[in-house]
Amino acid sequence: MQQKKILLLTFIFILSALSAHARLPVRIENFPLSDVRLTESPFKQAQDMDIRYLLALDPDRLLAPFLKEAGLSPKAGNYTNWENTGLDGHIGGHYLSALSCMYASTGNEEIKSRLEYMLSELKRCQDASGDGYLCGAPGGRVLWREISEGKIDAGAFSLNKKWVPLYNIHKTYAGLRDAYLHTGNTEAKEMLVKLADWMIRLVSGLSDEQIQEMLHSEHGGLNETFADVASITDDWLYLKLAHQFSHQQVLQPLLQREDRLTGMHANTQIPKVIGFKRIADMEGNEKWSEAARFFWETVVHHRSVSIGGNSVREHFHPANDFSSMLQSEQGVETCNTYNMLRLTKMLYQTDADVSYMDYYERALYNHILSTQNSVQGGFVYFTPMRSGHYRVYSRPQTGFWCCVGSGMENHARYGEMIYGHKDSHLYVNLFIPSTLRWGEVNIEQQTCFPDEEATTLVIHPDRKGRKFSVHFRLPEWTEQKELRLSVNGKSQKITVENGYITLNRAWKKGDRVRLEMPMHLRAIALPDGSANYSLLYGPVVLASKLGTQNQDGMFADDSRGGHIAGGPRLPLQNMPVIVGNKDSLLSHLHRVEDKPLTFTLKGVYPESYGEMILEPFFRLHECRYMVYWPLLSEQELQTRQELLAKEEKERAALDALTADRVTCGEQQPESDHFIQMENSRTGSDGGMRWRETGGWFSYRMKTNGKPAIKVRITFRPEKGLDARVEVNSHPLGILMSEQPDGVAIQEFEIPEVLRSNDSLEVRIGTVNSTVTPHLYEVRVMVDM
């Protein structure tokens, strides 16, 4: 009832706000991608590599799921990986967005032709559907009919036993929107509006409570795209739909400035918040805008690492404990940062706060740029912060993860935040070599930043004496007193206003403005306050190569877990540490002459590492590496090494006996193990993900060719709760909870007749209690 009241009051606010066309004012506007062109730099190289990747894909294979769902004959078979195991078609939507952004950014005619072909084939699918529907989700027609009839079974990563179909269709909405907004394709607009109308009809018979129940399933940023349709059509009925698809369970704590993110699937939440912000901007809703701002501040300042990313195994870990970040091979996820940059852009436009751009710059250089292999191509899903580990890269014909979809877009969007403008004011936010067309004024930015600690603008006004102001962002990593500003070689007085170095004058053709920005070394600790430091020079995170050995699966195959760097994890107790104190930390680094952004690190333990080389993380590929450095006193060193050695030995022994494992309640591990369920839900106990059920759930688990002897279950005991454990319909026993609260482990023998199977279906359900205990992990153990 309370939720219904909230939505009713919201709709009243919409009507009153929109009657006056109230909007949050845009303080700094961004240029369209078509006005900016990159010139030679690592970003231009990444953009060119992305073009090759986009064109290497077969559009007919990406279109196959849509044609099948429309009842048409596909011209080729589905791609594999996620594209034929339940999330069929999601990459097709990302592909539309990537092609649209890339054509706007480069004017590449081959990219344009590919986009037009995709749209024409998708229109054929939509026309065949007859009601505006367009999606590649398998079995979608049956699913959506059930939803329209009020039959809703929503899990965190499923809807009516389908793999996140709302998330899937969101990619189609976003792709059509981007095709219209970035390229002006009116056919894409018509298709987008028809698809939005289809959704309105779909949910027309549902109550607000039923829609909110449906939103427990991951649904991307549907609220944002429906708000975009309202803006595109100037029809505010779509804004009502955007409100209906705004997840109140996430929004309400943010409105109260409460951080309840621990344990939540990170990239499920970020697109929702982007939608909250988009709606707020359209209707002048400062409360929703403040909720988005609070979320951004919480994630950036308390939940992110130095490269700008967040989450471990896709979930928000406790803000006061980053230990899992330093231990897991499943570190920060690229999709999360892709979406955090989108949110940052929106907040910057209405707040004009340069701190947003400081984060944007650091995440762009150190995470986004680093997630594309600069030689082979291919995109990264997880970037481990675990010392001595490595990344996995996709390949065009095998890897179709979510981070491949957002990865295609990332390197097509580099031009969107370099510059901003408002009236007669030009803002230079990023120091990336590029050209800008600003009406009749042409700007060229010449720089080798960050190898060069300066940038130069060459200005070509439409007429001599044209007056306007140029504002350079004053970055967090430099000192105002050290800046040097000149015009045509003549020194200028430094004036800083609202975080920008401001220069106002009448310009003539060929004027050259040069800004020198000395950079410095800094050490940034993890947000949990632990003595683990990342070393930066200016905005650039420095890292060290730790070899190229045993990078198993570095170029991914099409297996469901192929995006995870599953090779040997080097023992943490053998990783280098810095012995000393915080005050002397930077004294261990020495610049290497004639090698920009390269430093030596001395005084590390063990001494066998000798003098280590640090260089920009975005330049390291196909290697094991180190980003975070423990700082220890002599006394702390021995204690730490002993503890780590003990933990690593126990972990290695357990892993050696494990054929397969699932972390319960975590999206990707469960999806990769083809979870089935009935009346089941997930949550978090202090950052530990769990699943419980009032019915049952099951995983399909591998044995990797070894005799499987046991199922090992980690759970939280609770008196009166139990669970039945079965393998391939053979009962193994009852999970008992007659123990004190905490974490318990119980093992069950697998019958001899099943031990030679290649895969096993492990099923857990209720016995006498109405619900099972919280299940944390399921392992299949083998006989060594």
mmCIF file of C-alpha atoms in Angstrom, residues 81-368:
data_model
loop_
_atom_site.group_PDB
_atom_site.id
_atom_site.type_symbol
_atom_site.label_atom_id
_atom_site.label_comp_id
_atom_site.label_asym_id
_atom_site.label_seq_id
_atom_site.Cartn_x
_atom_site.Cartn_y
_atom_site.Cartn_z
ATOM 1 C CA ASN A 81 28.504 -18.331 -25.640
ATOM 2 C CA TRP A 82 25.818 -16.132 -24.039
ATOM 3 C CA GLU A 83 24.202 -15.651 -27.452
ATOM 4 C CA ASN A 84 22.775 -19.166 -27.603
ATOM 5 C CA THR A 85 22.316 -20.055 -23.937
ATOM 6 C CA GLY A 86 19.466 -17.755 -22.936
ATOM 7 C CA LEU A 87 20.665 -14.196 -23.444
ATOM 8 C CA ASP A 88 20.274 -14.455 -27.216
ATOM 9 C CA GLY A 89 20.155 -11.047 -28.901
ATOM 10 C CA HIS A 90 21.601 -8.877 -26.152
ATOM 11 C CA ILE A 91 24.794 -8.214 -28.113
ATOM 12 C CA GLY A 92 22.692 -7.151 -31.117
ATOM 13 C CA GLY A 93 21.406 -4.188 -29.114
ATOM 14 C CA HIS A 94 24.885 -3.215 -27.935
ATOM 15 C CA TYR A 95 26.059 -3.574 -31.532
ATOM 16 C CA LEU A 96 23.510 -0.978 -32.676
ATOM 17 C CA SER A 97 24.761 1.454 -30.017
ATOM 18 C CA ALA A 98 28.408 0.821 -30.866
ATOM 19 C CA LEU A 99 27.873 1.257 -34.619
ATOM 20 C CA SER A 100 25.877 4.435 -34.029
ATOM 21 C CA CYS A 101 28.501 5.983 -31.768
ATOM 22 C CA MET A 102 31.340 4.890 -34.034
ATOM 23 C CA TYR A 103 29.757 6.341 -37.155
ATOM 24 C CA ALA A 104 29.077 9.618 -35.338
ATOM 25 C CA SER A 105 32.667 9.651 -34.030
ATOM 26 C CA THR A 106 34.422 8.816 -37.296
ATOM 27 C CA GLY A 107 32.081 9.113 -40.282
ATOM 28 C CA ASN A 108 33.233 5.652 -41.382
ATOM 29 C CA GLU A 109 30.993 4.648 -44.299
ATOM 30 C CA GLU A 110 31.429 0.910 -43.788
ATOM 31 C CA ILE A 111 30.217 1.300 -40.216
ATOM 32 C CA LYS A 112 27.223 3.298 -41.501
ATOM 33 C CA SER A 113 26.340 0.579 -44.016
ATOM 34 C CA ARG A 114 26.535 -2.069 -41.292
ATOM 35 C CA LEU A 115 24.219 0.008 -39.088
ATOM 36 C CA GLU A 116 21.691 0.521 -41.866
ATOM 37 C CA TYR A 117 21.675 -3.212 -42.623
ATOM 38 C CA MET A 118 21.080 -4.078 -38.957
ATOM 39 C CA LEU A 119 18.205 -1.611 -38.750
ATOM 40 C CA SER A 120 16.582 -2.810 -41.969
ATOM 41 C CA GLU A 121 16.648 -6.432 -40.792
ATOM 42 C CA LEU A 122 15.342 -5.504 -37.339
ATOM 43 C CA LYS A 123 12.526 -3.535 -38.968
ATOM 44 C CA ARG A 124 11.646 -6.657 -40.921
ATOM 45 C CA CYS A 125 11.429 -8.526 -37.616
ATOM 46 C CA GLN A 126 9.283 -5.863 -35.980
ATOM 47 C CA ASP A 127 6.964 -5.690 -38.977
ATOM 48 C CA ALA A 128 6.560 -9.481 -38.902
ATOM 49 C CA SER A 129 5.657 -9.335 -35.214
ATOM 50 C CA GLY A 130 2.777 -7.017 -36.048
ATOM 51 C CA ASP A 131 2.471 -5.391 -32.631
ATOM 52 C CA GLY A 132 5.756 -3.479 -32.256
ATOM 53 C CA TYR A 133 7.563 -6.253 -30.392
ATOM 54 C CA LEU A 134 11.268 -6.664 -31.129
ATOM 55 C CA CYS A 135 13.603 -8.816 -29.052
ATOM 56 C CA GLY A 136 15.840 -11.851 -29.392
ATOM 57 C CA ALA A 137 15.049 -13.403 -26.007
ATOM 58 C CA PRO A 138 14.222 -17.065 -26.674
ATOM 59 C CA GLY A 139 10.619 -18.013 -25.953
ATOM 60 C CA GLY A 140 9.784 -14.351 -25.498
ATOM 61 C CA ARG A 141 6.223 -14.469 -26.801
ATOM 62 C CA VAL A 142 5.142 -17.026 -24.203
ATOM 63 C CA LEU A 143 7.024 -15.189 -21.465
ATOM 64 C CA TRP A 144 5.496 -11.787 -22.193
ATOM 65 C CA ARG A 145 1.993 -13.250 -22.423
ATOM 66 C CA GLU A 146 2.456 -14.721 -18.953
ATOM 67 C CA ILE A 147 3.662 -11.363 -17.652
ATOM 68 C CA SER A 148 0.700 -9.500 -19.164
ATOM 69 C CA GLU A 149 -1.607 -11.966 -17.403
ATOM 70 C CA GLY A 150 0.037 -11.223 -14.062
ATOM 71 C CA LYS A 151 1.989 -14.484 -13.831
ATOM 72 C CA ILE A 152 5.267 -13.108 -12.483
ATOM 73 C CA ASP A 153 8.083 -15.191 -11.022
ATOM 74 C CA ALA A 154 10.993 -12.769 -10.651
ATOM 75 C CA GLY A 155 14.394 -13.765 -9.353
ATOM 76 C CA ALA A 156 17.414 -11.502 -9.283
ATOM 77 C CA PHE A 157 18.665 -12.938 -12.578
ATOM 78 C CA SER A 158 15.588 -14.578 -14.008
ATOM 79 C CA LEU A 159 12.028 -13.764 -14.949
ATOM 80 C CA ASN A 160 9.614 -16.655 -15.315
ATOM 81 C CA LYS A 161 12.629 -18.959 -15.548
ATOM 82 C CA LYS A 162 14.181 -16.978 -18.433
ATOM 83 C CA TRP A 163 17.634 -15.346 -18.163
ATOM 84 C CA VAL A 164 16.991 -11.620 -17.467
ATOM 85 C CA PRO A 165 14.746 -10.898 -20.499
ATOM 86 C CA LEU A 166 14.088 -7.326 -19.350
ATOM 87 C CA TYR A 167 17.830 -6.678 -19.303
ATOM 88 C CA ASN A 168 18.001 -8.222 -22.759
ATOM 89 C CA ILE A 169 15.258 -6.088 -24.300
ATOM 90 C CA HIS A 170 16.751 -2.970 -22.716
ATOM 91 C CA LYS A 171 19.753 -3.389 -25.028
ATOM 92 C CA THR A 172 17.389 -3.277 -28.017
ATOM 93 C CA TYR A 173 15.718 -0.127 -26.701
ATOM 94 C CA ALA A 174 19.086 1.520 -26.081
ATOM 95 C CA GLY A 175 20.427 0.516 -29.492
ATOM 96 C CA LEU A 176 17.458 2.011 -31.333
ATOM 97 C CA ARG A 177 17.658 5.169 -29.239
ATOM 98 C CA ASP A 178 21.364 5.591 -29.951
ATOM 99 C CA ALA A 179 20.836 5.013 -33.673
ATOM 100 C CA TYR A 180 18.388 7.906 -33.717
ATOM 101 C CA LEU A 181 20.176 10.296 -31.355
ATOM 102 C CA HIS A 182 23.676 9.807 -32.787
ATOM 103 C CA THR A 183 22.912 9.380 -36.483
ATOM 104 C CA GLY A 184 19.446 10.899 -36.940
ATOM 105 C CA ASN A 185 18.035 7.659 -38.374
ATOM 106 C CA THR A 186 14.260 8.227 -38.364
ATOM 107 C CA GLU A 187 13.536 4.543 -38.996
ATOM 108 C CA ALA A 188 15.211 3.754 -35.686
ATOM 109 C CA LYS A 189 13.028 6.360 -33.952
ATOM 110 C CA GLU A 190 9.855 4.832 -35.368
ATOM 111 C CA MET A 191 10.921 1.366 -34.264
ATOM 112 C CA LEU A 192 11.820 2.658 -30.788
ATOM 113 C CA VAL A 193 8.427 4.314 -30.294
ATOM 114 C CA LYS A 194 6.584 1.188 -31.495
ATOM 115 C CA LEU A 195 8.546 -0.939 -29.057
ATOM 116 C CA ALA A 196 7.768 1.489 -26.210
ATOM 117 C CA ASP A 197 4.070 1.386 -27.127
ATOM 118 C CA TRP A 198 4.239 -2.406 -27.000
ATOM 119 C CA MET A 199 5.570 -2.206 -23.431
ATOM 120 C CA ILE A 200 2.808 0.193 -22.391
ATOM 121 C CA ARG A 201 0.220 -2.295 -23.617
ATOM 122 C CA LEU A 202 2.077 -5.194 -21.980
ATOM 123 C CA VAL A 203 1.913 -3.706 -18.474
ATOM 124 C CA SER A 204 -1.409 -1.893 -18.837
ATOM 125 C CA GLY A 205 -3.237 -4.579 -16.875
ATOM 126 C CA LEU A 206 -0.646 -4.855 -14.109
ATOM 127 C CA SER A 207 -0.773 -3.084 -10.773
ATOM 128 C CA ASP A 208 2.108 -0.940 -9.558
ATOM 129 C CA GLU A 209 2.937 -3.695 -7.074
ATOM 130 C CA GLN A 210 3.143 -6.298 -9.830
ATOM 131 C CA ILE A 211 5.477 -4.123 -11.901
ATOM 132 C CA GLN A 212 7.683 -3.545 -8.877
ATOM 133 C CA GLU A 213 7.734 -7.285 -8.267
ATOM 134 C CA MET A 214 8.866 -7.774 -11.867
ATOM 135 C CA LEU A 215 11.677 -5.268 -11.323
ATOM 136 C CA HIS A 216 13.368 -7.594 -8.850
ATOM 137 C CA SER A 217 14.729 -9.195 -12.013
ATOM 138 C CA GLU A 218 17.685 -7.384 -13.579
ATOM 139 C CA HIS A 219 16.250 -4.950 -16.132
ATOM 140 C CA GLY A 220 19.076 -2.678 -17.190
ATOM 141 C CA GLY A 221 18.139 0.993 -17.561
ATOM 142 C CA LEU A 222 14.608 0.640 -18.925
ATOM 143 C CA ASN A 223 13.476 3.650 -16.899
ATOM 144 C CA GLU A 224 16.119 5.764 -18.636
ATOM 145 C CA THR A 225 15.178 4.647 -22.148
ATOM 146 C CA PHE A 226 11.473 5.267 -21.540
ATOM 147 C CA ALA A 227 12.344 8.776 -20.312
ATOM 148 C CA ASP A 228 14.399 9.214 -23.478
ATOM 149 C CA VAL A 229 11.378 8.237 -25.572
ATOM 150 C CA ALA A 230 9.364 10.878 -23.719
ATOM 151 C CA SER A 231 11.993 13.465 -24.588
ATOM 152 C CA ILE A 232 12.256 12.362 -28.222
ATOM 153 C CA THR A 233 8.488 12.377 -28.804
ATOM 154 C CA ASP A 234 7.525 15.139 -26.358
ATOM 155 C CA ASP A 235 4.846 12.720 -25.144
ATOM 156 C CA TRP A 236 4.893 12.494 -21.369
ATOM 157 C CA LEU A 237 2.963 9.228 -21.291
ATOM 158 C CA TYR A 238 6.341 7.560 -21.707
ATOM 159 C CA LEU A 239 7.639 9.377 -18.640
ATOM 160 C CA LYS A 240 4.882 7.717 -16.645
ATOM 161 C CA LEU A 241 6.185 4.400 -17.979
ATOM 162 C CA ALA A 242 9.693 5.427 -16.870
ATOM 163 C CA HIS A 243 8.368 5.978 -13.347
ATOM 164 C CA GLN A 244 6.608 2.639 -13.363
ATOM 165 C CA PHE A 245 9.935 0.988 -14.244
ATOM 166 C CA SER A 246 11.876 2.818 -11.506
ATOM 167 C CA HIS A 247 12.745 0.276 -8.829
ATOM 168 C CA GLN A 248 11.525 1.674 -5.522
ATOM 169 C CA GLN A 249 13.467 -0.833 -3.439
ATOM 170 C CA VAL A 250 16.663 0.780 -4.688
ATOM 171 C CA LEU A 251 15.424 4.362 -4.932
ATOM 172 C CA GLN A 252 13.908 4.816 -1.470
ATOM 173 C CA PRO A 253 17.121 4.226 0.577
ATOM 174 C CA LEU A 254 19.015 6.570 -1.758
ATOM 175 C CA LEU A 255 16.426 9.282 -1.155
ATOM 176 C CA GLN A 256 17.207 8.879 2.557
ATOM 177 C CA ARG A 257 20.976 8.921 1.818
ATOM 178 C CA GLU A 258 21.333 5.353 3.064
ATOM 179 C CA ASP A 259 24.025 3.039 1.692
ATOM 180 C CA ARG A 260 22.488 -0.428 1.460
ATOM 181 C CA LEU A 261 24.625 -1.559 -1.451
ATOM 182 C CA THR A 262 26.731 -4.228 0.246
ATOM 183 C CA GLY A 263 26.020 -7.607 -1.321
ATOM 184 C CA MET A 264 23.993 -6.181 -4.189
ATOM 185 C CA HIS A 265 24.803 -7.018 -7.799
ATOM 186 C CA ALA A 266 26.589 -3.828 -8.802
ATOM 187 C CA ASN A 267 25.772 -3.435 -12.474
ATOM 188 C CA THR A 268 22.112 -4.224 -11.867
ATOM 189 C CA GLN A 269 21.849 -1.061 -9.762
ATOM 190 C CA ILE A 270 23.934 1.502 -11.689
ATOM 191 C CA PRO A 271 21.642 1.643 -14.780
ATOM 192 C CA LYS A 272 18.632 2.101 -12.487
ATOM 193 C CA VAL A 273 20.303 5.144 -10.945
ATOM 194 C CA ILE A 274 21.104 6.524 -14.411
ATOM 195 C CA GLY A 275 17.360 6.301 -15.022
ATOM 196 C CA PHE A 276 16.562 8.087 -11.762
ATOM 197 C CA LYS A 277 18.859 10.903 -12.843
ATOM 198 C CA ARG A 278 17.405 11.078 -16.366
ATOM 199 C CA ILE A 279 13.871 11.334 -14.986
ATOM 200 C CA ALA A 280 14.986 13.936 -12.428
ATOM 201 C CA ASP A 281 16.524 16.092 -15.133
ATOM 202 C CA MET A 282 13.395 15.983 -17.262
ATOM 203 C CA GLU A 283 10.925 16.880 -14.546
ATOM 204 C CA GLY A 284 13.082 19.113 -12.354
ATOM 205 C CA ASN A 285 13.071 16.599 -9.509
ATOM 206 C CA GLU A 286 15.960 17.669 -7.288
ATOM 207 C CA LYS A 287 15.272 14.900 -4.749
ATOM 208 C CA TRP A 288 15.809 12.167 -7.317
ATOM 209 C CA SER A 289 18.849 14.006 -8.642
ATOM 210 C CA GLU A 290 20.276 14.151 -5.125
ATOM 211 C CA ALA A 291 19.646 10.413 -4.739
ATOM 212 C CA ALA A 292 21.715 9.796 -7.876
ATOM 213 C CA ARG A 293 24.413 12.134 -6.576
ATOM 214 C CA PHE A 294 24.540 10.282 -3.241
ATOM 215 C CA PHE A 295 24.871 6.963 -5.060
ATOM 216 C CA TRP A 296 27.738 8.333 -7.171
ATOM 217 C CA GLU A 297 29.565 9.705 -4.134
ATOM 218 C CA THR A 298 29.112 6.431 -2.257
ATOM 219 C CA VAL A 299 30.405 4.263 -5.082
ATOM 220 C CA VAL A 300 33.255 6.529 -6.220
ATOM 221 C CA HIS A 301 34.605 7.556 -2.831
ATOM 222 C CA HIS A 302 33.909 4.464 -0.732
ATOM 223 C CA ARG A 303 33.560 1.484 -3.078
ATOM 224 C CA SER A 304 35.998 2.016 -5.963
ATOM 225 C CA VAL A 305 39.650 1.192 -6.537
ATOM 226 C CA SER A 306 42.258 3.501 -8.041
ATOM 227 C CA ILE A 307 41.532 2.586 -11.674
ATOM 228 C CA GLY A 308 37.923 3.739 -11.206
ATOM 229 C CA GLY A 309 36.177 0.365 -11.110
ATOM 230 C CA ASN A 310 34.164 -1.352 -8.414
ATOM 231 C CA SER A 311 32.761 -4.732 -7.250
ATOM 232 C CA VAL A 312 34.147 -8.230 -6.732
ATOM 233 C CA ARG A 313 32.543 -11.165 -8.543
ATOM 234 C CA GLU A 314 30.111 -8.538 -9.855
ATOM 235 C CA HIS A 315 28.820 -7.593 -6.383
ATOM 236 C CA PHE A 316 29.441 -4.703 -3.995
ATOM 237 C CA HIS A 317 31.617 -5.962 -1.162
ATOM 238 C CA PRO A 318 31.561 -4.268 2.280
ATOM 239 C CA ALA A 319 32.871 -0.714 2.008
ATOM 240 C CA ASN A 320 35.027 -1.239 5.095
ATOM 241 C CA ASP A 321 36.660 -4.436 3.848
ATOM 242 C CA PHE A 322 38.385 -4.648 0.448
ATOM 243 C CA SER A 323 40.160 -7.922 1.273
ATOM 244 C CA SER A 324 38.081 -9.862 -1.267
ATOM 245 C CA MET A 325 39.147 -7.332 -3.917
ATOM 246 C CA LEU A 326 42.789 -8.197 -3.269
ATOM 247 C CA GLN A 327 42.163 -11.937 -3.253
ATOM 248 C CA SER A 328 39.719 -12.628 -6.076
ATOM 249 C CA GLU A 329 40.507 -13.283 -9.728
ATOM 250 C CA GLN A 330 37.097 -11.745 -10.501
ATOM 251 C CA GLY A 331 37.886 -8.099 -9.835
ATOM 252 C CA VAL A 332 36.314 -4.904 -11.139
ATOM 253 C CA GLU A 333 33.832 -5.367 -13.984
ATOM 254 C CA THR A 334 34.056 -3.259 -17.141
ATOM 255 C CA CYS A 335 30.270 -2.831 -17.491
ATOM 256 C CA ASN A 336 30.165 -1.147 -14.088
ATOM 257 C CA THR A 337 32.628 1.548 -15.101
ATOM 258 C CA TYR A 338 30.929 1.995 -18.478
ATOM 259 C CA ASN A 339 27.736 2.827 -16.604
ATOM 260 C CA MET A 340 29.434 4.898 -13.897
ATOM 261 C CA LEU A 341 30.879 7.108 -16.648
ATOM 262 C CA ARG A 342 27.411 7.547 -18.137
ATOM 263 C CA LEU A 343 26.090 8.595 -14.713
ATOM 264 C CA THR A 344 29.087 10.897 -14.220
ATOM 265 C CA LYS A 345 28.355 12.637 -17.516
ATOM 266 C CA MET A 346 24.766 13.344 -16.479
ATOM 267 C CA LEU A 347 25.723 14.700 -13.060
ATOM 268 C CA TYR A 348 28.439 16.885 -14.546
ATOM 269 C CA GLN A 349 26.015 18.469 -17.001
ATOM 270 C CA THR A 350 23.708 19.733 -14.245
ATOM 271 C CA ASP A 351 26.291 20.322 -11.479
ATOM 272 C CA ALA A 352 29.314 21.561 -13.502
ATOM 273 C CA ASP A 353 31.547 20.204 -10.724
ATOM 274 C CA VAL A 354 35.062 19.382 -11.923
ATOM 275 C CA SER A 355 35.349 16.555 -9.384
ATOM 276 C CA TYR A 356 33.141 14.513 -11.690
ATOM 277 C CA MET A 357 35.664 15.027 -14.466
ATOM 278 C CA ASP A 358 38.555 14.050 -12.190
ATOM 279 C CA TYR A 359 36.892 10.670 -11.670
ATOM 280 C CA TYR A 360 35.917 10.425 -15.341
ATOM 281 C CA GLU A 361 39.507 11.005 -16.449
ATOM 282 C CA ARG A 362 40.981 8.457 -14.042
ATOM 283 C CA ALA A 363 38.446 5.768 -14.937
ATOM 284 C CA LEU A 364 38.813 6.464 -18.658
ATOM 285 C CA TYR A 365 42.620 6.222 -18.742
ATOM 286 C CA ASN A 366 43.107 3.437 -16.248
ATOM 287 C CA HIS A 367 40.121 1.152 -16.598
ATOM 288 C CA ILE A 368 38.303 1.711 -19.897
#
